[in-house]
Amino acid sequence: MNKTSKSDTFILEEATIADIHQAYKDGSLTAEKLVNLYIDRIQTYDQPTGLNSIILINPRAIEIAKELDREFKETGKLRPLHGIPMIVKDNYNTKGLQTTAGSAALEGFEPKEDAYQVKAVKEAGAIVLAKSNMAEWAFSPMVTISSIAGETQNPYNLDHVPAGSSGGTAASVAANFGTVGFGTDTGNSIRGPSSHNCLVGFRSTLGLTSREGIAPLYLRNDVGGPMARTVEDATRILEVIAGYDPNDPVTIHSMGKIPDNYQQFLQKDGLKGARIGVLRELSEKDPDPEIKALFEQAIADLKKLGAEIIDPVEIPGFDTLRKNQWCSMFREDVNNYLASLGPDVPVKNLTEILESGKYADYIEGNLKYHLENKDELTPDKPCGDPYTDPRRIDFRRAIEDAMDEYDLGAIIYPSWNNHPAKIGDFEGYKGDNSQIIAPHTGQPAFTVPMGFSSLNLPAGLQFLGRMYDEASLIKYCYAYEQGTHHRKPPELFPAIE
């Protein structure tokens, strides 16, 4: 077979989990072949084009694929993610595979255990194909620059950023370097990069999935989860990783709230009869005219697909409730994380990170700020999780009370009101709506592609739901996706012939 992106009748580009499993069953593909096809694309495109989305390829990926092929041949059964190559953000611990959170201070460090979510997808048959670049220590929602690997660009327009901090996962999945990916979201970092790269991104309810083994930014806000080219693939990943983990106490709140499966909610008519509210408080915040036009078209499309649109939705006290929600927790969280890695970790705390000098210039201010400043916990500012912190509870109650008043299944707004910034333009961070509600209230918020601007840059539509109501968001996102088909691969990265 010539070096190509095809294996007999199998077409790699835009292949879904279902496509891959069907190809395994009909014999037109093996996991070994699939891993080799993805590695070919990474080696052909990632560094040569300057996309720079991948830090390293798992040297055991082909060996693991062969083991999974043998298992399928012997049993005739496919596990839920059997032979599915995944791109994993570099802040997820991966056993025996370098994990650095984008920091040269951790170069060469290999954890002894997988993060909970990595372990879950491996048990379901997934292959960790590669570790992706990220904004160092997840500090930037705008750019993906690390001292370990440099800067990642946007695969749709290399002059623009992919957003941060999960920009490496977003760019690589968008460019078809892997089937699906993992990102993390403290304020924006799954949804922003997904929006900028024509992907689906799920920030699930804080408490639905474990963060154990993920390098934190602010653990009180952090969520890890799927970034994918389709709603169905993101749903398949969520199904595997959702659940209680005693090593992440906040997940106790998920008990009794997880359905038997999430794929049952992949309904093409899922918007029929749905009541969807428009949050003009966000969408009208100085939007780029092109993004505004895409959002208005999305509203029209939702109506055509059967939704009843309530426009606008008013949330009493919104401007007041959203203020003063952030807490500076990085020093405590990162020190605890580094301590959990054992005696072999190259740096033991934030002080040693700074003293090492091994960090990208643009985060020096962040590191120094968090070393020198820490929120003093008081009754008025407990800096707790969304189940115990009264400020977060009040904000969520206001959102969900408004949803109850209008009888809404979800609230929508653009994931970003503006185009992705140009590479090097650190003043171009404008229009990020993802930071404002879900990170503080704990509610689930999913982004799906809603079209392209004249610069060939993607934009995303965001659905915000009630706590643990991923089911409704999956229905709405899937029906919108299937009714509009905005996802398309970047033309700069065609099939390899």
Short mmCIF file of C-alpha atoms in Angstrom, two decimals:
data_model
loop_
_atom_site.label_atom_id
_atom_site.label_comp_id
_atom_site.label_asym_id
_atom_site.label_seq_id
_atom_site.Cartn_x
_atom_site.Cartn_y
_atom_site.Cartn_z
CA MET A 1 0.00 0.00 0.00
CA ASN A 2 1.31 3.46 -0.91
CA LYS A 3 1.71 6.05 1.77
CA THR A 4 -1.82 7.39 1.83
CA SER A 5 -4.58 8.43 4.18
CA LYS A 6 -6.67 5.49 3.00
CA SER A 7 -6.61 1.85 3.95
CA ASP A 8 -8.53 -0.07 1.27
CA THR A 9 -11.96 1.58 1.51
CA PHE A 10 -11.27 3.38 4.78
CA ILE A 11 -10.92 7.19 4.64
CA LEU A 12 -8.99 8.63 7.56
CA GLU A 13 -9.97 12.28 7.35
CA GLU A 14 -12.98 13.07 9.56
CA ALA A 15 -13.31 9.40 10.56
CA THR A 16 -15.50 8.95 13.63
CA ILE A 17 -15.33 6.29 16.33
CA ALA A 18 -18.25 4.53 14.66
CA ASP A 19 -16.51 4.66 11.25
CA ILE A 20 -13.36 3.16 12.72
CA HIS A 21 -15.17 0.39 14.54
CA GLN A 22 -17.10 -0.50 11.40
CA ALA A 23 -13.81 -0.68 9.47
CA TYR A 24 -12.37 -2.96 12.14
CA LYS A 25 -15.40 -5.23 11.84
CA ASP A 26 -15.36 -5.41 8.04
CA GLY A 27 -11.62 -5.99 7.92
CA SER A 28 -10.67 -2.86 5.96
CA LEU A 29 -8.63 -1.50 8.87
CA THR A 30 -6.60 -2.53 11.91
CA ALA A 31 -5.62 -0.42 14.89
CA GLU A 32 -1.98 -0.78 13.83
CA LYS A 33 -2.74 0.62 10.37
CA LEU A 34 -4.80 3.42 11.85
CA VAL A 35 -2.06 4.51 14.26
CA ASN A 36 0.45 4.51 11.41
CA LEU A 37 -1.87 6.64 9.27
CA TYR A 38 -2.24 9.22 12.02
CA ILE A 39 1.50 9.24 12.70
CA ASP A 40 2.08 9.82 8.98
CA ARG A 41 -0.16 12.89 9.13
CA ILE A 42 1.53 14.25 12.25
CA GLN A 43 5.00 13.80 10.75
CA THR A 44 3.96 15.20 7.37
CA TYR A 45 2.13 18.26 8.63
CA ASP A 46 2.65 19.26 12.25
CA GLN A 47 6.20 20.57 12.38
CA PRO A 48 6.71 21.15 8.63
CA THR A 49 3.77 23.59 8.45
CA GLY A 50 4.52 25.26 11.77
CA LEU A 51 1.19 24.12 13.24
CA ASN A 52 3.16 22.78 16.20
CA SER A 53 0.29 21.08 18.01
CA ILE A 54 2.02 17.88 19.18
CA ILE A 55 4.71 17.68 21.86
CA LEU A 56 5.47 13.98 21.45
CA ILE A 57 4.12 10.80 19.89
CA ASN A 58 3.71 7.83 22.20
CA PRO A 59 6.56 5.43 21.25
CA ARG A 60 4.40 2.50 22.39
CA ALA A 61 1.34 3.46 20.34
CA ILE A 62 1.96 0.92 17.58
CA GLU A 63 2.73 -1.84 20.08
CA ILE A 64 -0.49 -1.08 21.98
CA ALA A 65 -2.44 -1.07 18.72
CA LYS A 66 -1.09 -4.51 17.86
CA GLU A 67 -2.19 -5.81 21.26
CA LEU A 68 -5.70 -4.47 20.68
CA ASP A 69 -5.78 -6.06 17.22
CA ARG A 70 -4.86 -9.40 18.75
CA GLU A 71 -7.59 -8.99 21.38
CA PHE A 72 -10.23 -8.28 18.73
CA LYS A 73 -9.10 -11.21 16.62
CA GLU A 74 -9.34 -13.54 19.62
CA THR A 75 -12.60 -12.28 21.12
CA GLY A 76 -14.47 -10.77 18.19
CA LYS A 77 -15.52 -7.98 20.56
CA LEU A 78 -14.72 -4.29 20.53
CA ARG A 79 -14.54 -2.33 23.75
CA PRO A 80 -16.31 1.10 23.73
CA LEU A 81 -13.18 2.93 22.54
CA HIS A 82 -11.30 -0.08 21.15
CA GLY A 83 -8.35 1.03 19.04
CA ILE A 84 -9.31 4.71 19.08
CA PRO A 85 -6.19 6.95 18.98
CA MET A 86 -6.52 9.94 21.30
CA ILE A 87 -4.65 13.20 21.60
CA VAL A 88 -4.11 13.99 25.30
CA LYS A 89 -3.34 17.46 26.61
CA ASP A 90 0.04 17.57 28.33
CA ASN A 91 -1.42 18.34 31.77
CA TYR A 92 -2.98 14.85 32.05
CA ASN A 93 -0.70 12.37 33.81
CA THR A 94 0.19 9.54 31.43
CA LYS A 95 1.98 6.57 32.95
CA GLY A 96 5.48 6.15 31.54
CA LEU A 97 4.96 9.01 29.08
CA GLN A 98 6.35 12.50 29.59
CA THR A 99 3.91 14.90 31.26
CA THR A 100 4.97 18.53 31.69
CA ALA A 101 1.93 20.85 31.72
CA GLY A 102 3.84 22.63 28.95
CA SER A 103 6.73 23.47 31.26
CA ALA A 104 10.39 22.84 30.50
CA ALA A 105 10.80 22.59 34.29
CA LEU A 106 9.18 19.14 34.07
CA GLU A 107 10.93 18.00 30.90
CA GLY A 108 11.59 14.26 30.96
CA PHE A 109 9.26 13.57 33.87
CA GLU A 110 7.13 10.43 33.46
CA PRO A 111 4.35 9.82 36.01
CA LYS A 112 4.00 6.42 37.58
CA GLU A 113 0.20 6.43 37.22
CA ASP A 114 -2.36 7.60 34.70
CA ALA A 115 -4.85 10.36 35.45
CA TYR A 116 -8.30 8.97 36.25
CA GLN A 117 -9.72 9.95 32.86
CA VAL A 118 -6.74 8.51 30.98
CA LYS A 119 -7.10 5.26 32.89
CA ALA A 120 -10.83 5.19 32.07
CA VAL A 121 -10.37 5.60 28.31
CA LYS A 122 -7.51 3.08 28.27
CA GLU A 123 -9.72 0.53 29.99
CA ALA A 124 -12.31 1.24 27.28
CA GLY A 125 -9.67 0.41 24.66
CA ALA A 126 -8.37 3.84 23.65
CA ILE A 127 -4.76 4.45 22.62
CA VAL A 128 -2.89 7.51 23.91
CA LEU A 129 -1.39 8.43 20.55
CA ALA A 130 0.27 11.72 21.44
CA LYS A 131 0.59 14.48 24.02
CA SER A 132 -0.51 17.90 22.78
CA ASN A 133 0.89 21.35 23.33
CA MET A 134 -0.81 23.74 25.73
CA ALA A 135 -0.54 27.19 27.23
CA GLU A 136 2.10 26.66 29.88
CA TRP A 137 0.53 25.67 33.21
CA ALA A 138 -2.78 26.46 31.43
CA PHE A 139 -2.38 30.18 32.13
CA SER A 140 -3.66 31.63 28.84
CA PRO A 141 -7.17 31.42 27.39
CA MET A 142 -5.96 33.17 24.24
CA VAL A 143 -2.71 31.54 23.12
CA THR A 144 -1.10 28.11 23.26
CA ILE A 145 2.57 28.77 23.99
CA SER A 146 4.79 26.58 26.16
CA SER A 147 8.46 26.50 27.10
CA ILE A 148 8.50 22.78 26.25
CA ALA A 149 7.28 23.13 22.65
CA GLY A 150 6.74 26.73 21.54
CA GLU A 151 3.59 28.14 19.94
CA THR A 152 0.68 26.36 18.28
CA GLN A 153 -1.10 28.00 15.35
CA ASN A 154 -4.65 27.76 14.07
CA PRO A 155 -4.97 25.07 11.34
CA TYR A 156 -7.63 27.08 9.48
CA ASN A 157 -5.47 30.18 9.24
CA LEU A 158 -1.89 29.90 10.43
CA ASP A 159 -1.71 33.64 11.05
CA HIS A 160 -4.15 33.26 13.95
CA VAL A 161 -4.19 31.67 17.40
CA PRO A 162 -6.05 28.45 18.26
CA ALA A 163 -7.00 29.96 21.67
CA GLY A 164 -5.73 28.48 24.92
CA SER A 165 -4.99 26.62 26.94
CA SER A 166 -6.00 23.41 25.12
CA GLY A 167 -5.01 24.77 21.71
CA GLY A 168 -2.72 21.85 20.91
CA THR A 169 -5.50 19.32 21.33
CA ALA A 170 -7.88 21.50 19.35
CA ALA A 171 -5.51 22.11 16.43
CA SER A 172 -4.44 18.47 16.20
CA VAL A 173 -7.94 17.00 16.35
CA ALA A 174 -9.16 19.60 13.84
CA ALA A 175 -6.29 18.65 11.49
CA ASN A 176 -7.13 14.94 11.84
CA PHE A 177 -3.99 13.92 13.74
CA GLY A 178 -6.11 11.75 16.06
CA THR A 179 -9.72 10.67 16.38
CA VAL A 180 -10.64 12.58 19.55
CA GLY A 181 -8.86 14.49 22.28
CA PHE A 182 -8.76 15.54 25.92
CA GLY A 183 -8.66 19.14 27.05
CA THR A 184 -9.16 20.95 30.34
CA ASP A 185 -11.34 23.95 31.07
CA THR A 186 -10.79 26.29 34.01
CA GLY A 187 -12.54 29.24 32.38
CA ASN A 188 -12.53 28.70 28.63
CA SER A 189 -9.92 26.16 27.73
CA ILE A 190 -12.04 23.36 26.22
CA ARG A 191 -14.73 25.56 24.72
CA GLY A 192 -12.57 28.41 23.42
CA PRO A 193 -10.11 26.25 21.47
CA SER A 194 -12.98 24.06 20.23
CA SER A 195 -14.80 27.15 18.99
CA HIS A 196 -11.65 28.50 17.29
CA ASN A 197 -10.97 25.14 15.59
CA CYS A 198 -14.42 24.04 14.37
CA LEU A 199 -14.79 21.36 17.04
CA VAL A 200 -17.28 20.19 19.61
CA GLY A 201 -16.15 20.84 23.19
CA PHE A 202 -17.87 19.59 26.33
CA ARG A 203 -17.38 21.32 29.66
CA SER A 204 -19.53 18.99 31.75
CA THR A 205 -21.03 19.68 35.17
CA LEU A 206 -18.27 20.26 37.71
CA GLY A 207 -18.49 17.01 39.67
CA LEU A 208 -19.49 14.70 36.82
CA THR A 209 -15.89 13.74 35.96
CA SER A 210 -12.74 13.32 38.04
CA ARG A 211 -9.78 15.70 37.82
CA GLU A 212 -7.44 13.33 39.69
CA GLY A 213 -4.04 13.26 37.99
CA ILE A 214 -4.54 16.46 36.00
CA ALA A 215 -2.20 19.38 36.68
CA PRO A 216 -4.51 22.08 38.08
CA LEU A 217 -4.88 25.73 37.32
CA TYR A 218 -7.63 26.49 39.85
CA LEU A 219 -8.95 23.13 40.98
CA ARG A 220 -12.13 24.75 42.26
CA ASN A 221 -13.00 25.56 38.63
CA ASP A 222 -11.20 22.87 36.63
CA VAL A 223 -13.00 20.34 34.43
CA GLY A 224 -11.39 17.84 32.06
CA GLY A 225 -13.22 16.47 29.08
CA PRO A 226 -13.62 15.69 25.38
CA MET A 227 -12.79 17.73 22.31
CA ALA A 228 -14.00 16.09 19.12
CA ARG A 229 -15.09 16.65 15.53
CA THR A 230 -18.62 15.41 16.23
CA VAL A 231 -21.14 15.52 19.06
CA GLU A 232 -21.42 11.74 18.92
CA ASP A 233 -17.70 11.20 19.48
CA ALA A 234 -17.60 13.69 22.37
CA THR A 235 -20.60 11.90 23.87
CA ARG A 236 -18.88 8.51 23.60
CA ILE A 237 -15.91 9.88 25.53
CA LEU A 238 -18.09 11.52 28.18
CA GLU A 239 -19.89 8.22 28.68
CA VAL A 240 -16.60 6.51 29.57
CA ILE A 241 -15.19 9.16 31.92
CA ALA A 242 -18.30 10.19 33.90
CA GLY A 243 -18.64 8.86 37.42
CA TYR A 244 -17.57 8.93 41.04
CA ASP A 245 -13.89 8.83 41.96
CA PRO A 246 -13.00 8.80 45.67
CA ASN A 247 -9.76 10.61 44.81
CA ASP A 248 -11.77 13.62 43.64
CA PRO A 249 -14.30 14.24 46.42
CA VAL A 250 -16.41 16.69 44.39
CA THR A 251 -17.53 13.79 42.18
CA ILE A 252 -19.65 12.42 45.02
CA HIS A 253 -22.29 14.87 43.83
CA SER A 254 -22.62 12.91 40.56
CA MET A 255 -23.89 9.79 42.29
CA GLY A 256 -27.40 8.90 41.18
CA LYS A 257 -27.36 11.58 38.49
CA ILE A 258 -25.71 9.72 35.59
CA PRO A 259 -27.96 7.93 33.06
CA ASP A 260 -27.29 4.36 31.93
CA ASN A 261 -25.76 5.84 28.77
CA TYR A 262 -25.48 9.21 27.08
CA GLN A 263 -25.66 7.98 23.49
CA GLN A 264 -29.43 7.51 23.83
CA PHE A 265 -29.69 11.31 23.68
CA LEU A 266 -28.16 11.55 20.19
CA GLN A 267 -31.49 12.45 18.62
CA LYS A 268 -31.74 14.24 15.27
CA ASP A 269 -35.10 15.71 16.30
CA GLY A 270 -33.75 16.69 19.70
CA LEU A 271 -34.65 20.37 19.22
CA LYS A 272 -38.33 19.80 18.49
CA GLY A 273 -40.30 21.47 21.26
CA ALA A 274 -37.14 22.63 23.06
CA ARG A 275 -37.29 26.05 24.67
CA ILE A 276 -33.97 27.83 24.18
CA GLY A 277 -33.17 31.22 25.70
CA VAL A 278 -30.90 33.85 24.14
CA LEU A 279 -28.59 35.66 26.56
CA ARG A 280 -28.20 39.01 24.82
CA GLU A 281 -26.28 40.25 27.85
CA LEU A 282 -23.35 38.28 26.40
CA SER A 283 -24.06 38.09 22.66
CA GLU A 284 -24.46 41.88 22.33
CA LYS A 285 -21.22 42.70 24.16
CA ASP A 286 -19.48 44.53 21.28
CA PRO A 287 -19.56 41.56 18.87
CA ASP A 288 -17.74 41.43 15.57
CA PRO A 289 -20.44 41.94 12.90
CA GLU A 290 -19.55 38.65 11.23
CA ILE A 291 -19.87 36.67 14.46
CA LYS A 292 -23.14 38.45 15.22
CA ALA A 293 -24.47 37.44 11.78
CA LEU A 294 -23.45 33.81 12.37
CA PHE A 295 -25.18 33.85 15.76
CA GLU A 296 -28.40 35.29 14.31
CA GLN A 297 -28.32 32.60 11.62
CA ALA A 298 -27.82 29.97 14.33
CA ILE A 299 -30.94 31.24 16.09
CA ALA A 300 -32.88 31.02 12.82
CA ASP A 301 -31.58 27.49 12.27
CA LEU A 302 -32.62 26.44 15.77
CA LYS A 303 -36.13 27.68 15.00
CA LYS A 304 -36.21 25.72 11.73
CA LEU A 305 -35.15 22.62 13.64
CA GLY A 306 -38.13 22.92 15.94
CA ALA A 307 -36.92 24.97 18.89
CA GLU A 308 -38.94 27.71 20.48
CA ILE A 309 -36.63 30.68 20.99
CA ILE A 310 -37.12 32.99 23.98
CA ASP A 311 -35.26 36.20 23.15
CA PRO A 312 -34.01 37.84 25.24
CA VAL A 313 -33.65 36.11 28.60
CA GLU A 314 -33.16 38.43 31.55
CA ILE A 315 -31.24 37.23 34.62
CA PRO A 316 -31.85 39.53 37.60
CA GLY A 317 -28.65 40.75 39.21
CA PHE A 318 -26.46 39.15 36.53
CA ASP A 319 -23.80 41.89 36.46
CA THR A 320 -23.45 41.89 40.24
CA LEU A 321 -23.47 38.11 40.69
CA ARG A 322 -20.78 37.51 38.09
CA LYS A 323 -18.27 39.80 39.84
CA ASN A 324 -15.55 38.65 42.25
CA GLN A 325 -16.01 34.97 41.47
CA TRP A 326 -12.36 34.11 40.82
CA CYS A 327 -9.96 33.00 43.53
CA SER A 328 -6.17 32.88 43.21
CA MET A 329 -5.59 29.21 44.08
CA PHE A 330 -2.75 28.21 41.74
CA ARG A 331 0.07 28.17 44.32
CA GLU A 332 -1.73 25.84 46.70
CA ASP A 333 -3.13 23.65 43.92
CA VAL A 334 0.08 23.23 41.95
CA ASN A 335 2.13 22.57 45.10
CA ASN A 336 -0.31 19.81 46.09
CA TYR A 337 -0.19 18.36 42.59
CA LEU A 338 3.61 18.34 42.45
CA ALA A 339 3.76 16.71 45.87
CA SER A 340 1.48 13.94 44.61
CA LEU A 341 3.96 13.03 41.86
CA GLY A 342 6.54 11.58 44.23
CA PRO A 343 10.23 12.25 44.88
CA ASP A 344 11.36 12.05 41.25
CA VAL A 345 9.53 15.17 40.08
CA PRO A 346 12.15 17.76 38.97
CA VAL A 347 10.49 20.70 40.75
CA LYS A 348 8.61 20.36 44.03
CA ASN A 349 6.65 23.63 44.23
CA LEU A 350 5.95 26.99 42.63
CA THR A 351 9.05 28.55 44.18
CA GLU A 352 11.26 25.95 42.47
CA ILE A 353 9.46 26.48 39.15
CA LEU A 354 10.35 30.16 39.27
CA GLU A 355 13.88 29.53 40.47
CA SER A 356 14.46 27.08 37.61
CA GLY A 357 14.00 29.84 35.05
CA LYS A 358 12.40 27.22 32.81
CA TYR A 359 9.22 28.91 31.66
CA ALA A 360 8.00 30.94 28.70
CA ASP A 361 8.50 34.68 29.07
CA TYR A 362 4.81 35.52 28.81
CA ILE A 363 3.88 33.61 31.99
CA GLU A 364 6.56 35.07 34.26
CA GLY A 365 4.10 37.63 35.59
CA ASN A 366 1.55 34.92 36.32
CA LEU A 367 4.05 32.80 38.21
CA LYS A 368 5.29 35.73 40.31
CA TYR A 369 1.77 36.94 41.02
CA HIS A 370 0.66 33.54 42.30
CA LEU A 371 3.80 33.14 44.41
CA GLU A 372 3.27 36.50 46.07
CA ASN A 373 -0.53 36.54 46.29
CA LYS A 374 -3.10 34.13 47.61
CA ASP A 375 -6.72 34.79 48.44
CA GLU A 376 -7.22 34.87 52.17
CA LEU A 377 -10.14 32.59 52.92
CA THR A 378 -12.88 34.40 54.83
CA PRO A 379 -16.58 33.77 55.47
CA ASP A 380 -17.31 36.27 52.69
CA LYS A 381 -14.83 34.64 50.32
CA PRO A 382 -14.47 30.94 51.13
CA CYS A 383 -13.11 30.10 47.67
CA GLY A 384 -14.88 26.77 47.73
CA ASP A 385 -16.41 24.42 45.19
CA PRO A 386 -19.74 25.20 43.50
CA TYR A 387 -21.62 23.11 46.06
CA THR A 388 -20.39 24.94 49.16
CA ASP A 389 -19.34 28.46 48.13
CA PRO A 390 -22.34 30.77 48.69
CA ARG A 391 -21.28 33.20 45.96
CA ARG A 392 -21.24 30.38 43.41
CA ILE A 393 -24.50 28.94 44.67
CA ASP A 394 -26.21 32.36 44.45
CA PHE A 395 -24.99 32.87 40.88
CA ARG A 396 -26.16 29.40 39.82
CA ARG A 397 -29.51 29.85 41.55
CA ALA A 398 -30.09 33.07 39.61
CA ILE A 399 -29.33 31.33 36.30
CA GLU A 400 -31.45 28.28 37.04
CA ASP A 401 -34.29 30.38 38.49
CA ALA A 402 -34.38 32.30 35.22
CA MET A 403 -34.37 29.02 33.30
CA ASP A 404 -37.29 27.86 35.44
CA GLU A 405 -39.18 31.13 34.96
CA TYR A 406 -38.87 30.93 31.18
CA ASP A 407 -39.16 27.11 31.19
CA LEU A 408 -35.85 26.75 29.31
CA GLY A 409 -33.85 23.65 28.48
CA ALA A 410 -30.73 25.72 27.70
CA ILE A 411 -29.38 29.23 27.23
CA ILE A 412 -27.28 30.13 24.17
CA TYR A 413 -24.66 32.71 23.26
CA PRO A 414 -21.58 32.78 20.99
CA SER A 415 -18.59 31.03 22.55
CA TRP A 416 -16.57 34.06 21.44
CA ASN A 417 -17.97 37.34 20.09
CA ASN A 418 -14.83 38.03 18.09
CA HIS A 419 -12.42 36.37 15.68
CA PRO A 420 -9.38 34.47 16.95
CA ALA A 421 -6.58 36.97 17.50
CA LYS A 422 -3.56 37.17 15.24
CA ILE A 423 -0.40 35.37 16.27
CA GLY A 424 1.68 37.76 18.40
CA ASP A 425 -1.23 40.11 19.16
CA PHE A 426 -1.54 39.85 22.91
CA GLU A 427 -3.96 42.79 22.86
CA GLY A 428 -6.34 40.84 20.63
CA TYR A 429 -8.04 38.92 23.43
CA LYS A 430 -11.65 40.01 22.91
CA GLY A 431 -15.07 38.46 23.14
CA ASP A 432 -14.50 35.35 25.27
CA ASN A 433 -17.91 34.49 26.76
CA SER A 434 -16.92 31.12 28.21
CA GLN A 435 -15.29 32.60 31.33
CA ILE A 436 -18.43 34.26 32.66
CA ILE A 437 -20.95 31.65 33.86
CA ALA A 438 -20.15 27.93 33.82
CA PRO A 439 -16.71 28.02 35.52
CA HIS A 440 -18.31 29.63 38.58
CA THR A 441 -21.78 28.10 38.69
CA GLY A 442 -20.52 24.59 37.88
CA GLN A 443 -23.12 24.19 35.13
CA PRO A 444 -22.42 22.25 31.92
CA ALA A 445 -21.68 24.28 28.79
CA PHE A 446 -21.06 22.75 25.35
CA THR A 447 -19.82 24.44 22.19
CA VAL A 448 -20.54 23.33 18.61
CA PRO A 449 -19.45 24.85 15.28
CA MET A 450 -21.76 27.57 13.96
CA GLY A 451 -19.90 28.55 10.78
CA PHE A 452 -16.94 30.50 9.44
CA SER A 453 -16.01 34.14 9.03
CA SER A 454 -14.52 35.67 5.91
CA LEU A 455 -11.03 34.97 7.29
CA ASN A 456 -11.85 31.24 7.14
CA LEU A 457 -11.88 31.18 10.91
CA PRO A 458 -14.44 29.09 12.79
CA ALA A 459 -16.94 30.33 15.35
CA GLY A 460 -18.83 28.38 18.01
CA LEU A 461 -22.33 28.34 19.46
CA GLN A 462 -22.51 27.63 23.18
CA PHE A 463 -25.34 25.89 25.05
CA LEU A 464 -25.51 26.31 28.83
CA GLY A 465 -27.61 23.81 30.79
CA ARG A 466 -28.75 22.90 34.28
CA MET A 467 -26.53 20.95 36.65
CA TYR A 468 -26.19 17.33 35.53
CA ASP A 469 -28.48 17.88 32.54
CA GLU A 470 -25.90 16.82 29.97
CA ALA A 471 -28.72 14.81 28.37
CA SER A 472 -30.54 17.91 27.15
CA LEU A 473 -27.35 19.57 25.90
CA ILE A 474 -26.40 16.45 23.95
CA LYS A 475 -29.85 16.39 22.33
CA TYR A 476 -29.72 20.07 21.37
CA CYS A 477 -26.12 20.05 20.17
CA TYR A 478 -26.58 16.88 18.14
CA ALA A 479 -29.78 18.09 16.49
CA TYR A 480 -28.17 21.45 15.65
CA GLU A 481 -25.03 19.78 14.31
CA GLN A 482 -26.99 17.33 12.16
CA GLY A 483 -29.23 20.12 10.90
CA THR A 484 -26.45 22.50 9.89
CA HIS A 485 -23.26 20.50 9.23
CA HIS A 486 -20.88 23.40 9.86
CA ARG A 487 -17.89 21.16 10.63
CA LYS A 488 -15.30 20.98 7.87
CA PRO A 489 -11.61 20.04 7.96
CA PRO A 490 -8.91 22.65 7.41
CA GLU A 491 -7.93 22.86 3.73
CA LEU A 492 -4.27 23.36 4.66
CA PHE A 493 -4.09 19.71 5.77
CA PRO A 494 -5.52 17.54 2.98
CA ALA A 495 -5.41 13.77 2.61
CA ILE A 496 -1.88 12.42 2.08
CA GLU A 497 -1.72 10.86 -1.37
#
